[in-house]
Amino acid sequence: MAAPSSGSPSALFDLKSAALTAMALVLKSTDVTALASALEERFGSTPSLFDHDPVVIDLQAVRESTEAIDFEALAALLRQHRLQPVGVLGGSEDQMAQALAAGLGDTPALTVAPPAPKAAAPEPDPVPAVVDVPPPAWPVIPSGALVVDKPLRSGQQAYAKGRDLVVLAVVSFGAEVIADGNIHVYAPLRGRAIAGAKGDSSARIFSICMEPQLVSIAGTYRTTETALPADVLGKPAQVRLDGERLVVEALKL
């Protein structure tokens, strides 16, 4: 048996204030079963998107609900999707008490990051807008970016967590490239490209041959059901978010 320490408590640990940045799950229903289906539909195809990231449950949208929330089941559900619930905010007095009883803290002081990607209906073809800042000369590889130099075939996925993704070969139909930052594809982009995967609405997607199956920025997406304009299809182009709609526009190299 280990001998008791003769040191003072201050020699064994310190308590210091710390700022934690976490994502926010904005709860819009108290039905955990329905939420499970929604999470599976949205993130089931990208199981590696989260890596035990801290998440705060935002209850402001349901604080007036009279339905009880099964916080233990909700926390277990989030952990299944590799999210680590650390607390709740914005709930009613009863909801906050129930959350506390389930082991979740009151977190009003947390710095909450943008919410996880949310799906949005495809928008009609936008009129190409003028780029405020001229695109950089190609090729440019951002510092610290994840670089993939081999073709990505159908069923393959590349994910750049917390950084940009640079792909130097074709992204085939059925392949998927995901980045928390920007995506640069110096080859045909024919699969799915998801930039700003954790809510960064300033992220962009660049390709020298824009032929995507799907593009998404911060959860707003567009599929091949909405055809790209002729001046960008198969040509150098970028995708950016303008408010709540995606803009696809030509790049002048």
Short mmCIF file of C-alpha atoms in Angstrom, two decimals:
data_model
loop_
_atom_site.label_atom_id
_atom_site.label_comp_id
_atom_site.label_asym_id
_atom_site.label_seq_id
_atom_site.Cartn_x
_atom_site.Cartn_y
_atom_site.Cartn_z
CA MET A 1 0.00 0.00 0.00
CA ALA A 2 1.33 3.43 -0.92
CA ALA A 3 2.52 5.56 1.97
CA PRO A 4 0.48 8.71 2.68
CA SER A 5 2.01 11.83 1.21
CA SER A 6 3.46 14.22 3.74
CA GLY A 7 3.21 17.15 1.34
CA SER A 8 0.62 19.88 1.59
CA PRO A 9 -2.46 19.73 -0.68
CA SER A 10 -1.15 22.69 -2.69
CA ALA A 11 1.88 20.63 -3.65
CA LEU A 12 -0.32 17.92 -5.15
CA PHE A 13 -2.73 19.94 -7.32
CA ASP A 14 -3.85 23.41 -8.35
CA LEU A 15 -7.26 24.72 -9.29
CA LYS A 16 -7.21 27.36 -12.02
CA SER A 17 -9.86 28.99 -14.13
CA ALA A 18 -9.95 27.81 -17.73
CA ALA A 19 -11.87 28.69 -20.87
CA LEU A 20 -13.35 25.76 -22.78
CA THR A 21 -14.46 26.09 -26.38
CA ALA A 22 -17.23 23.64 -27.21
CA MET A 23 -19.74 23.04 -29.94
CA ALA A 24 -23.39 23.66 -29.19
CA LEU A 25 -26.14 21.18 -29.93
CA VAL A 26 -29.24 23.34 -30.25
CA LEU A 27 -32.04 21.05 -29.12
CA LYS A 28 -35.31 21.69 -30.97
CA SER A 29 -37.20 18.64 -29.71
CA THR A 30 -37.39 16.77 -26.42
CA ASP A 31 -37.90 13.47 -28.27
CA VAL A 32 -34.56 11.65 -27.90
CA THR A 33 -35.71 8.79 -30.16
CA ALA A 34 -36.45 11.21 -33.00
CA LEU A 35 -33.13 12.94 -32.34
CA ALA A 36 -31.32 9.61 -32.66
CA SER A 37 -32.78 9.11 -36.13
CA ALA A 38 -31.88 12.66 -37.13
CA LEU A 39 -28.29 12.31 -35.95
CA GLU A 40 -27.90 9.01 -37.78
CA GLU A 41 -29.29 10.52 -40.97
CA ARG A 42 -26.98 13.52 -40.79
CA PHE A 43 -23.75 11.97 -39.48
CA GLY A 44 -24.12 8.24 -40.10
CA SER A 45 -22.09 8.39 -43.33
CA THR A 46 -19.24 10.29 -41.61
CA PRO A 47 -18.59 8.39 -38.36
CA SER A 48 -15.12 9.91 -37.96
CA LEU A 49 -16.32 13.51 -38.15
CA PHE A 50 -16.14 13.97 -34.38
CA ASP A 51 -13.34 12.84 -32.10
CA HIS A 52 -14.88 13.03 -28.61
CA ASP A 53 -15.30 16.78 -29.02
CA PRO A 54 -16.94 18.61 -26.09
CA VAL A 55 -20.51 19.70 -26.75
CA VAL A 56 -22.95 21.84 -24.79
CA ILE A 57 -26.68 21.10 -25.04
CA ASP A 58 -28.50 24.36 -25.74
CA LEU A 59 -32.06 24.15 -24.37
CA GLN A 60 -33.29 27.63 -25.22
CA ALA A 61 -35.56 26.40 -28.03
CA VAL A 62 -37.32 23.86 -25.76
CA ARG A 63 -37.24 25.66 -22.40
CA GLU A 64 -41.03 26.20 -22.52
CA SER A 65 -41.77 22.53 -23.26
CA THR A 66 -43.68 20.53 -20.67
CA GLU A 67 -42.22 17.26 -21.94
CA ALA A 68 -39.44 15.76 -19.83
CA ILE A 69 -36.02 15.29 -21.40
CA ASP A 70 -34.19 12.02 -20.78
CA PHE A 71 -30.77 13.59 -20.28
CA GLU A 72 -29.06 10.28 -19.53
CA ALA A 73 -30.29 8.81 -22.81
CA LEU A 74 -29.40 12.03 -24.64
CA ALA A 75 -25.85 12.01 -23.25
CA ALA A 76 -25.41 8.34 -24.20
CA LEU A 77 -26.68 9.11 -27.71
CA LEU A 78 -24.15 11.91 -28.18
CA ARG A 79 -21.32 9.69 -26.99
CA GLN A 80 -22.32 7.11 -29.62
CA HIS A 81 -21.53 9.79 -32.20
CA ARG A 82 -18.14 10.55 -30.58
CA LEU A 83 -19.37 13.74 -28.91
CA GLN A 84 -18.69 14.37 -25.23
CA PRO A 85 -21.54 16.25 -23.49
CA VAL A 86 -20.16 18.56 -20.79
CA GLY A 87 -23.18 20.58 -19.78
CA VAL A 88 -26.39 22.40 -20.67
CA LEU A 89 -27.46 26.00 -20.96
CA GLY A 90 -30.59 28.04 -21.46
CA GLY A 91 -33.08 25.57 -19.98
CA SER A 92 -35.91 26.09 -17.53
CA GLU A 93 -35.31 25.65 -13.80
CA ASP A 94 -36.71 22.10 -13.92
CA GLN A 95 -34.69 21.18 -17.01
CA MET A 96 -31.45 22.46 -15.50
CA ALA A 97 -32.15 20.49 -12.31
CA GLN A 98 -32.81 17.32 -14.32
CA ALA A 99 -29.61 17.84 -16.31
CA LEU A 100 -27.62 18.33 -13.11
CA ALA A 101 -29.07 15.10 -11.71
CA ALA A 102 -27.89 13.33 -14.88
CA GLY A 103 -24.33 14.57 -14.37
CA LEU A 104 -24.41 17.54 -16.74
CA GLY A 105 -23.31 20.92 -15.47
CA ASP A 106 -24.73 24.40 -15.91
CA THR A 107 -22.41 26.00 -18.45
CA PRO A 108 -23.47 29.61 -19.05
CA ALA A 109 -19.90 30.85 -19.09
CA LEU A 110 -18.60 28.53 -21.79
CA THR A 111 -17.35 29.94 -25.07
CA VAL A 112 -19.54 28.08 -27.51
CA ALA A 113 -18.24 27.39 -31.01
CA PRO A 114 -20.53 27.41 -34.06
CA PRO A 115 -22.98 24.48 -34.06
CA ALA A 116 -22.28 21.26 -35.91
CA PRO A 117 -23.24 21.17 -39.57
CA LYS A 118 -26.96 21.44 -40.26
CA ALA A 119 -28.52 20.39 -43.50
CA ALA A 120 -30.34 22.95 -45.61
CA ALA A 121 -32.38 22.58 -48.76
CA PRO A 122 -30.47 23.27 -51.99
CA GLU A 123 -30.89 26.82 -53.24
CA PRO A 124 -31.67 27.79 -56.84
CA ASP A 125 -28.75 28.73 -59.04
CA PRO A 126 -27.37 31.97 -57.62
CA VAL A 127 -26.16 34.74 -59.87
CA PRO A 128 -22.34 34.61 -59.77
CA ALA A 129 -21.14 37.35 -57.45
CA VAL A 130 -18.02 39.46 -57.61
CA VAL A 131 -15.26 38.07 -55.42
CA ASP A 132 -14.32 40.58 -52.76
CA VAL A 133 -10.77 39.28 -52.46
CA PRO A 134 -9.00 37.97 -55.58
CA PRO A 135 -8.30 34.23 -55.32
CA PRO A 136 -4.68 33.32 -54.66
CA ALA A 137 -2.42 32.14 -57.43
CA TRP A 138 -2.44 28.38 -57.92
CA PRO A 139 -1.12 26.16 -56.56
CA VAL A 140 -1.02 27.30 -52.94
CA ILE A 141 -0.78 24.77 -50.11
CA PRO A 142 -1.85 26.28 -46.77
CA SER A 143 0.55 25.85 -43.88
CA GLY A 144 -0.39 22.88 -41.71
CA ALA A 145 -2.89 21.50 -44.22
CA LEU A 146 -3.45 17.78 -44.67
CA VAL A 147 -2.12 16.86 -48.12
CA VAL A 148 -3.47 13.85 -50.02
CA ASP A 149 -1.46 13.04 -53.15
CA LYS A 150 -3.22 9.86 -54.29
CA PRO A 151 -6.56 9.50 -56.10
CA LEU A 152 -9.58 8.98 -53.88
CA ARG A 153 -11.82 6.28 -55.29
CA SER A 154 -15.49 5.59 -54.63
CA GLY A 155 -16.05 4.73 -50.98
CA GLN A 156 -12.83 6.36 -49.77
CA GLN A 157 -12.78 9.36 -47.43
CA ALA A 158 -10.21 11.94 -46.35
CA TYR A 159 -10.86 14.17 -43.33
CA ALA A 160 -8.71 17.12 -42.24
CA LYS A 161 -9.61 17.71 -38.60
CA GLY A 162 -9.07 21.28 -37.48
CA ARG A 163 -7.31 22.33 -40.69
CA ASP A 164 -7.47 22.67 -44.45
CA LEU A 165 -7.39 19.74 -46.86
CA VAL A 166 -5.35 19.74 -50.07
CA VAL A 167 -5.91 16.99 -52.63
CA LEU A 168 -3.45 16.66 -55.51
CA ALA A 169 -5.31 13.94 -57.40
CA VAL A 170 -8.82 13.20 -58.62
CA VAL A 171 -11.68 12.85 -56.13
CA SER A 172 -13.81 10.23 -57.88
CA PHE A 173 -17.60 9.99 -57.82
CA GLY A 174 -18.56 8.31 -54.54
CA ALA A 175 -15.43 9.50 -52.70
CA GLU A 176 -15.66 12.08 -49.92
CA VAL A 177 -13.34 14.86 -48.78
CA ILE A 178 -14.06 16.64 -45.49
CA ALA A 179 -12.26 19.49 -43.75
CA ASP A 180 -12.96 21.70 -40.77
CA GLY A 181 -11.32 24.43 -42.87
CA ASN A 182 -11.03 24.92 -46.63
CA ILE A 183 -10.78 22.23 -49.30
CA HIS A 184 -8.39 22.62 -52.25
CA VAL A 185 -8.57 20.05 -55.04
CA TYR A 186 -5.90 20.49 -57.73
CA ALA A 187 -7.62 17.91 -59.92
CA PRO A 188 -11.19 17.00 -60.91
CA LEU A 189 -13.61 17.10 -57.99
CA ARG A 190 -16.34 14.58 -58.79
CA GLY A 191 -17.26 13.23 -55.35
CA ARG A 192 -18.56 14.91 -52.21
CA ALA A 193 -16.75 17.89 -50.67
CA ILE A 194 -17.68 19.10 -47.16
CA ALA A 195 -15.81 22.20 -45.94
CA GLY A 196 -16.31 23.99 -42.64
CA ALA A 197 -17.50 20.65 -41.30
CA LYS A 198 -17.83 21.93 -37.74
CA GLY A 199 -19.57 25.17 -38.54
CA ASP A 200 -16.94 27.48 -40.09
CA SER A 201 -19.08 29.49 -42.50
CA SER A 202 -16.01 31.27 -43.91
CA ALA A 203 -14.59 28.03 -45.32
CA ARG A 204 -14.41 27.56 -49.11
CA ILE A 205 -14.03 24.78 -51.64
CA PHE A 206 -11.65 25.21 -54.58
CA SER A 207 -11.11 22.92 -57.56
CA ILE A 208 -9.48 23.27 -60.97
CA CYS A 209 -12.25 21.06 -62.38
CA MET A 210 -15.54 21.54 -60.53
CA GLU A 211 -17.79 18.52 -61.19
CA PRO A 212 -18.97 17.64 -57.66
CA GLN A 213 -21.55 15.11 -56.60
CA LEU A 214 -22.21 17.30 -53.56
CA VAL A 215 -20.66 20.41 -52.02
CA SER A 216 -21.33 21.62 -48.49
CA ILE A 217 -20.09 24.49 -46.35
CA ALA A 218 -21.00 24.66 -42.66
CA GLY A 219 -23.90 22.29 -43.34
CA THR A 220 -25.49 24.14 -46.26
CA TYR A 221 -25.27 21.81 -49.23
CA ARG A 222 -25.94 21.51 -52.93
CA THR A 223 -26.18 18.28 -54.92
CA THR A 224 -26.12 17.35 -58.58
CA GLU A 225 -29.92 17.65 -58.57
CA THR A 226 -29.23 21.37 -59.03
CA ALA A 227 -26.97 21.56 -62.08
CA LEU A 228 -23.99 23.91 -62.00
CA PRO A 229 -23.93 26.83 -64.43
CA ALA A 230 -22.05 26.19 -67.66
CA ASP A 231 -19.38 28.77 -66.82
CA VAL A 232 -18.21 26.74 -63.80
CA LEU A 233 -19.05 23.11 -64.59
CA GLY A 234 -15.81 21.26 -65.28
CA LYS A 235 -13.80 24.46 -64.90
CA PRO A 236 -11.70 26.12 -62.19
CA ALA A 237 -14.16 27.38 -59.59
CA GLN A 238 -14.78 28.00 -55.93
CA VAL A 239 -17.73 27.47 -53.60
CA ARG A 240 -18.44 29.88 -50.78
CA LEU A 241 -21.28 30.64 -48.41
CA ASP A 242 -23.16 33.90 -48.83
CA GLY A 243 -25.58 34.16 -45.94
CA GLU A 244 -27.59 30.93 -46.14
CA ARG A 245 -26.95 30.11 -49.79
CA LEU A 246 -24.02 28.59 -51.62
CA VAL A 247 -22.36 30.58 -54.38
CA VAL A 248 -20.37 28.73 -57.06
CA GLU A 249 -18.24 31.01 -59.20
CA ALA A 250 -15.43 30.79 -61.72
CA LEU A 251 -11.81 31.31 -60.76
CA LYS A 252 -9.61 33.34 -63.05
CA LEU A 253 -6.21 31.70 -62.88
#
